[in-house]
Amino acid sequence: MKVLLLGIGNVLYADEGIGVHFVNYIAENYTFSHEKDQLDITDGGTLAQALIPIICQYDYLIVVDTVNAKDVQPGQVYFFDFDKAPAEIDWQGSAHEVEMLQTLNMMDMVGDRPKTYILGVTPTVLEPMTLGLTPLVEAAVPLMEKTLLAHLNRLDFSCKRINETDINTLIPESYKRGVNYNEEY
């Protein structure tokens, strides 16, 4: 099975960049192995539909992004099967979020969408030209990390911590990364 961990977001809009920052953080701090399956980590930025040729090559997708939810405080972490989204999830948050939803729905219509999970956090600040995370979203990173690692463990991936790099040290260079960590994880 081929698994894609995909970070989505605009790093120039504060908390909106959490998906990109988080996958960069995971790639910097962990290695993953599996007897027969493959895990790739990709910074998808705000590409949405342009990611279709990449996403359709995978059997399993974990999207990391901001999610909006009704009557929920900023920093709340969600992890759910895309096909069973909680009722309070509101996909109308940001332009890239709507585009990503449309992308996944389009892929579903033609039968190309892999099994999809969403790891998201409700944002605090979505301001243009603000590089970095607010304290509430930054505080959600350990729970997001624990949730992702537990899920990958359930998929029988072994995880090894290789660094102790703080997410904030990666943020100033995150707009330059935009890379696919397609090594065998």
PDB file of C-alpha atoms in Angstrom:
ATOM      1  CA  MET A   1       0.000   0.000   0.000  1.00  0.00           C
ATOM      2  CA  LYS A   2       1.213   3.488  -0.845  1.00  0.00           C
ATOM      3  CA  VAL A   3       0.383   6.118   1.791  1.00  0.00           C
ATOM      4  CA  LEU A   4       0.646   9.881   1.253  1.00  0.00           C
ATOM      5  CA  LEU A   5       0.897  12.349   4.144  1.00  0.00           C
ATOM      6  CA  LEU A   6      -0.080  15.629   2.485  1.00  0.00           C
ATOM      7  CA  GLY A   7       0.290  19.043   4.121  1.00  0.00           C
ATOM      8  CA  ILE A   8      -2.012  21.733   2.743  1.00  0.00           C
ATOM      9  CA  GLY A   9      -2.011  25.458   3.448  1.00  0.00           C
ATOM     10  CA  ASN A  10      -0.730  28.925   2.725  1.00  0.00           C
ATOM     11  CA  VAL A  11       2.322  29.575   4.910  1.00  0.00           C
ATOM     12  CA  LEU A  12       1.993  33.334   4.389  1.00  0.00           C
ATOM     13  CA  TYR A  13      -1.355  33.434   6.251  1.00  0.00           C
ATOM     14  CA  ALA A  14      -0.360  32.542   9.834  1.00  0.00           C
ATOM     15  CA  ASP A  15      -2.291  29.480  11.094  1.00  0.00           C
ATOM     16  CA  GLU A  16      -3.417  28.671   7.556  1.00  0.00           C
ATOM     17  CA  GLY A  17       0.080  27.190   7.042  1.00  0.00           C
ATOM     18  CA  ILE A  18      -0.193  24.547   9.782  1.00  0.00           C
ATOM     19  CA  GLY A  19      -0.568  21.655   7.316  1.00  0.00           C
ATOM     20  CA  VAL A  20       2.660  22.544   5.523  1.00  0.00           C
ATOM     21  CA  HIS A  21       4.530  23.357   8.741  1.00  0.00           C
ATOM     22  CA  PHE A  22       3.361  20.130  10.361  1.00  0.00           C
ATOM     23  CA  VAL A  23       4.442  17.780   7.552  1.00  0.00           C
ATOM     24  CA  ASN A  24       7.808  19.567   7.396  1.00  0.00           C
ATOM     25  CA  TYR A  25       8.103  19.058  11.165  1.00  0.00           C
ATOM     26  CA  ILE A  26       7.252  15.346  10.880  1.00  0.00           C
ATOM     27  CA  ALA A  27       9.704  14.820   7.992  1.00  0.00           C
ATOM     28  CA  GLU A  28      12.457  16.618   9.930  1.00  0.00           C
ATOM     29  CA  ASN A  29      11.958  14.680  13.160  1.00  0.00           C
ATOM     30  CA  TYR A  30      10.957  11.135  12.188  1.00  0.00           C
ATOM     31  CA  THR A  31      11.724   8.260   9.905  1.00  0.00           C
ATOM     32  CA  PHE A  32       9.141   5.605   9.129  1.00  0.00           C
ATOM     33  CA  SER A  33       9.487   2.054   7.927  1.00  0.00           C
ATOM     34  CA  HIS A  34       7.149  -0.739   6.984  1.00  0.00           C
ATOM     35  CA  GLU A  35       7.736  -4.289   5.857  1.00  0.00           C
ATOM     36  CA  LYS A  36       5.988  -3.745   2.514  1.00  0.00           C
ATOM     37  CA  ASP A  37       4.153  -0.401   2.474  1.00  0.00           C
ATOM     38  CA  GLN A  38       5.471   3.022   1.499  1.00  0.00           C
ATOM     39  CA  LEU A  39       4.887   6.384   3.206  1.00  0.00           C
ATOM     40  CA  ASP A  40       5.601   9.599   1.299  1.00  0.00           C
ATOM     41  CA  ILE A  41       5.382  13.064   2.835  1.00  0.00           C
ATOM     42  CA  THR A  42       4.490  15.993   0.585  1.00  0.00           C
ATOM     43  CA  ASP A  43       4.062  19.732   1.065  1.00  0.00           C
ATOM     44  CA  GLY A  44       1.078  20.440  -1.168  1.00  0.00           C
ATOM     45  CA  GLY A  45       0.854  24.148  -0.367  1.00  0.00           C
ATOM     46  CA  THR A  46      -2.271  25.568  -1.997  1.00  0.00           C
ATOM     47  CA  LEU A  47      -2.106  23.509  -5.178  1.00  0.00           C
ATOM     48  CA  ALA A  48      -5.386  21.587  -4.648  1.00  0.00           C
ATOM     49  CA  GLN A  49      -6.466  20.367  -8.120  1.00  0.00           C
ATOM     50  CA  ALA A  50      -2.891  20.410  -9.388  1.00  0.00           C
ATOM     51  CA  LEU A  51      -2.225  17.651  -6.842  1.00  0.00           C
ATOM     52  CA  ILE A  52      -4.626  15.191  -8.505  1.00  0.00           C
ATOM     53  CA  PRO A  53      -1.905  13.467 -10.606  1.00  0.00           C
ATOM     54  CA  ILE A  54       0.096  12.923  -7.410  1.00  0.00           C
ATOM     55  CA  ILE A  55      -2.755  11.898  -5.102  1.00  0.00           C
ATOM     56  CA  CYS A  56      -4.263   9.357  -7.507  1.00  0.00           C
ATOM     57  CA  GLN A  57      -1.036   7.316  -7.351  1.00  0.00           C
ATOM     58  CA  TYR A  58      -1.729   6.463  -3.699  1.00  0.00           C
ATOM     59  CA  ASP A  59      -3.966   3.942  -1.951  1.00  0.00           C
ATOM     60  CA  TYR A  60      -4.275   5.929   1.272  1.00  0.00           C
ATOM     61  CA  LEU A  61      -4.197   9.663   1.955  1.00  0.00           C
ATOM     62  CA  ILE A  62      -3.798  11.664   5.158  1.00  0.00           C
ATOM     63  CA  VAL A  63      -4.441  15.379   4.587  1.00  0.00           C
ATOM     64  CA  VAL A  64      -3.143  17.813   7.217  1.00  0.00           C
ATOM     65  CA  ASP A  65      -4.857  21.197   7.065  1.00  0.00           C
ATOM     66  CA  THR A  66      -6.894  23.740   8.942  1.00  0.00           C
ATOM     67  CA  VAL A  67     -10.521  22.820   9.454  1.00  0.00           C
ATOM     68  CA  ASN A  68     -13.334  25.104  10.476  1.00  0.00           C
ATOM     69  CA  ALA A  69     -16.019  23.887  12.804  1.00  0.00           C
ATOM     70  CA  LYS A  70     -19.096  25.537  14.211  1.00  0.00           C
ATOM     71  CA  ASP A  71     -18.931  26.595  17.877  1.00  0.00           C
ATOM     72  CA  VAL A  72     -15.371  25.279  18.369  1.00  0.00           C
ATOM     73  CA  GLN A  73     -12.448  27.088  19.956  1.00  0.00           C
ATOM     74  CA  PRO A  74      -9.242  27.713  17.958  1.00  0.00           C
ATOM     75  CA  GLY A  75      -6.625  25.029  18.440  1.00  0.00           C
ATOM     76  CA  GLN A  76      -9.131  22.151  18.501  1.00  0.00           C
ATOM     77  CA  VAL A  77      -7.649  19.072  16.773  1.00  0.00           C
ATOM     78  CA  TYR A  78      -9.750  16.840  14.533  1.00  0.00           C
ATOM     79  CA  PHE A  79      -8.871  13.484  12.999  1.00  0.00           C
ATOM     80  CA  PHE A  80     -11.534  11.778  10.933  1.00  0.00           C
ATOM     81  CA  ASP A  81     -12.325   9.610   7.957  1.00  0.00           C
ATOM     82  CA  PHE A  82     -13.197  11.981   5.092  1.00  0.00           C
ATOM     83  CA  ASP A  83     -16.261   9.846   4.319  1.00  0.00           C
ATOM     84  CA  LYS A  84     -17.504  10.278   7.901  1.00  0.00           C
ATOM     85  CA  ALA A  85     -16.760  13.946   8.608  1.00  0.00           C
ATOM     86  CA  PRO A  86     -18.193  15.221  11.904  1.00  0.00           C
ATOM     87  CA  ALA A  87     -21.341  17.306  11.503  1.00  0.00           C
ATOM     88  CA  GLU A  88     -19.707  20.450  12.923  1.00  0.00           C
ATOM     89  CA  ILE A  89     -17.008  20.572  10.228  1.00  0.00           C
ATOM     90  CA  ASP A  90     -17.494  23.572   7.936  1.00  0.00           C
ATOM     91  CA  TRP A  91     -15.491  23.316   4.710  1.00  0.00           C
ATOM     92  CA  GLN A  92     -16.032  26.974   3.806  1.00  0.00           C
ATOM     93  CA  GLY A  93     -13.044  28.328   5.742  1.00  0.00           C
ATOM     94  CA  SER A  94     -10.443  29.450   3.225  1.00  0.00           C
ATOM     95  CA  ALA A  95     -10.070  29.423  -0.522  1.00  0.00           C
ATOM     96  CA  HIS A  96      -7.553  26.583  -0.485  1.00  0.00           C
ATOM     97  CA  GLU A  97      -9.750  24.561   1.892  1.00  0.00           C
ATOM     98  CA  VAL A  98     -12.744  24.814  -0.451  1.00  0.00           C
ATOM     99  CA  GLU A  99     -10.517  23.935  -3.407  1.00  0.00           C
ATOM    100  CA  MET A 100      -9.124  20.896  -1.574  1.00  0.00           C
ATOM    101  CA  LEU A 101     -12.654  19.717  -0.737  1.00  0.00           C
ATOM    102  CA  GLN A 102     -13.627  20.147  -4.397  1.00  0.00           C
ATOM    103  CA  THR A 103     -10.493  18.275  -5.450  1.00  0.00           C
ATOM    104  CA  LEU A 104     -11.278  15.311  -3.198  1.00  0.00           C
ATOM    105  CA  ASN A 105     -14.919  15.298  -4.324  1.00  0.00           C
ATOM    106  CA  MET A 106     -13.911  15.426  -8.006  1.00  0.00           C
ATOM    107  CA  MET A 107     -11.516  12.532  -7.482  1.00  0.00           C
ATOM    108  CA  ASP A 108     -14.296  10.626  -5.745  1.00  0.00           C
ATOM    109  CA  MET A 109     -16.664  11.149  -8.697  1.00  0.00           C
ATOM    110  CA  VAL A 110     -14.233   9.469 -11.098  1.00  0.00           C
ATOM    111  CA  GLY A 111     -13.127   6.818  -8.615  1.00  0.00           C
ATOM    112  CA  ASP A 112      -9.553   8.091  -8.164  1.00  0.00           C
ATOM    113  CA  ARG A 113      -9.687   9.262  -4.532  1.00  0.00           C
ATOM    114  CA  PRO A 114      -7.765   7.010  -2.178  1.00  0.00           C
ATOM    115  CA  LYS A 115      -9.058   6.174   1.283  1.00  0.00           C
ATOM    116  CA  THR A 116      -8.764   9.599   2.930  1.00  0.00           C
ATOM    117  CA  TYR A 117      -8.316  10.818   6.485  1.00  0.00           C
ATOM    118  CA  ILE A 118      -8.153  14.440   7.613  1.00  0.00           C
ATOM    119  CA  LEU A 119      -5.907  15.671  10.440  1.00  0.00           C
ATOM    120  CA  GLY A 120      -6.927  19.237  11.069  1.00  0.00           C
ATOM    121  CA  VAL A 121      -6.860  22.014  13.599  1.00  0.00           C
ATOM    122  CA  THR A 122      -9.166  25.010  13.858  1.00  0.00           C
ATOM    123  CA  PRO A 123      -7.200  28.190  13.135  1.00  0.00           C
ATOM    124  CA  THR A 124      -6.966  31.384  15.161  1.00  0.00           C
ATOM    125  CA  VAL A 125      -5.442  33.857  12.738  1.00  0.00           C
ATOM    126  CA  LEU A 126      -5.618  33.884   8.946  1.00  0.00           C
ATOM    127  CA  GLU A 127      -3.903  37.181   8.200  1.00  0.00           C
ATOM    128  CA  PRO A 128      -2.012  37.932   5.001  1.00  0.00           C
ATOM    129  CA  MET A 129       1.745  38.153   5.234  1.00  0.00           C
ATOM    130  CA  THR A 130       1.946  36.654   8.723  1.00  0.00           C
ATOM    131  CA  LEU A 131       4.518  33.874   8.813  1.00  0.00           C
ATOM    132  CA  GLY A 132       4.150  31.695  11.905  1.00  0.00           C
ATOM    133  CA  LEU A 133       1.573  30.093  14.154  1.00  0.00           C
ATOM    134  CA  THR A 134      -0.527  31.552  16.940  1.00  0.00           C
ATOM    135  CA  PRO A 135      -0.019  30.107  20.450  1.00  0.00           C
ATOM    136  CA  LEU A 136      -3.283  28.103  20.392  1.00  0.00           C
ATOM    137  CA  VAL A 137      -2.470  26.373  17.107  1.00  0.00           C
ATOM    138  CA  GLU A 138       1.168  25.852  18.096  1.00  0.00           C
ATOM    139  CA  ALA A 139      -0.071  24.233  21.318  1.00  0.00           C
ATOM    140  CA  ALA A 140      -2.113  21.779  19.202  1.00  0.00           C
ATOM    141  CA  VAL A 141       0.998  20.389  17.459  1.00  0.00           C
ATOM    142  CA  PRO A 142       1.845  17.763  20.137  1.00  0.00           C
ATOM    143  CA  LEU A 143      -1.701  16.338  19.976  1.00  0.00           C
ATOM    144  CA  MET A 144      -1.580  16.346  16.170  1.00  0.00           C
ATOM    145  CA  GLU A 145       1.789  14.564  16.325  1.00  0.00           C
ATOM    146  CA  LYS A 146       0.539  11.973  18.815  1.00  0.00           C
ATOM    147  CA  THR A 147      -2.611  11.387  16.734  1.00  0.00           C
ATOM    148  CA  LEU A 148      -0.694  10.948  13.474  1.00  0.00           C
ATOM    149  CA  LEU A 149       1.926   8.632  14.974  1.00  0.00           C
ATOM    150  CA  ALA A 150      -0.772   6.475  16.606  1.00  0.00           C
ATOM    151  CA  HIS A 151      -2.621   6.207  13.285  1.00  0.00           C
ATOM    152  CA  LEU A 152       0.536   5.283  11.363  1.00  0.00           C
ATOM    153  CA  ASN A 153       1.285   2.706  14.067  1.00  0.00           C
ATOM    154  CA  ARG A 154      -2.173   1.178  13.456  1.00  0.00           C
ATOM    155  CA  LEU A 155      -1.136   0.905   9.791  1.00  0.00           C
ATOM    156  CA  ASP A 156       1.944  -1.031  11.011  1.00  0.00           C
ATOM    157  CA  PHE A 157       4.489   1.688  10.252  1.00  0.00           C
ATOM    158  CA  SER A 158       7.449   1.773  12.613  1.00  0.00           C
ATOM    159  CA  CYS A 159       8.459   5.231  13.719  1.00  0.00           C
ATOM    160  CA  LYS A 160      11.846   6.421  14.872  1.00  0.00           C
ATOM    161  CA  ARG A 161      12.498   9.898  16.257  1.00  0.00           C
ATOM    162  CA  ILE A 162      15.685  11.219  14.648  1.00  0.00           C
ATOM    163  CA  ASN A 163      15.630  14.901  15.686  1.00  0.00           C
ATOM    164  CA  GLU A 164      14.157  17.201  18.311  1.00  0.00           C
ATOM    165  CA  THR A 165      13.609  20.134  15.957  1.00  0.00           C
ATOM    166  CA  ASP A 166      10.922  22.560  17.119  1.00  0.00           C
ATOM    167  CA  ILE A 167       8.268  23.438  14.540  1.00  0.00           C
ATOM    168  CA  ASN A 168       9.042  27.163  14.949  1.00  0.00           C
ATOM    169  CA  THR A 169      12.607  26.706  13.728  1.00  0.00           C
ATOM    170  CA  LEU A 170      11.288  25.280  10.439  1.00  0.00           C
ATOM    171  CA  ILE A 171       8.711  27.987   9.742  1.00  0.00           C
ATOM    172  CA  PRO A 172      11.032  30.751   8.433  1.00  0.00           C
ATOM    173  CA  GLU A 173      12.200  28.461   5.616  1.00  0.00           C
ATOM    174  CA  SER A 174       8.910  26.643   4.985  1.00  0.00           C
ATOM    175  CA  TYR A 175       7.911  28.739   2.008  1.00  0.00           C
ATOM    176  CA  LYS A 176      11.113  27.596   0.299  1.00  0.00           C
ATOM    177  CA  ARG A 177      10.594  23.889   0.902  1.00  0.00           C
ATOM    178  CA  GLY A 178       7.624  22.876  -1.236  1.00  0.00           C
ATOM    179  CA  VAL A 179       9.273  19.506  -1.580  1.00  0.00           C
ATOM    180  CA  ASN A 180       8.160  15.947  -1.768  1.00  0.00           C
ATOM    181  CA  TYR A 181       9.888  13.816   0.821  1.00  0.00           C
ATOM    182  CA  ASN A 182       9.527  10.742  -1.388  1.00  0.00           C
ATOM    183  CA  GLU A 183      12.106   8.665   0.304  1.00  0.00           C
ATOM    184  CA  GLU A 184      11.169   5.331   1.800  1.00  0.00           C
ATOM    185  CA  TYR A 185       9.714   6.305   5.144  1.00  0.00           C
TER     186      TYR A 185
END
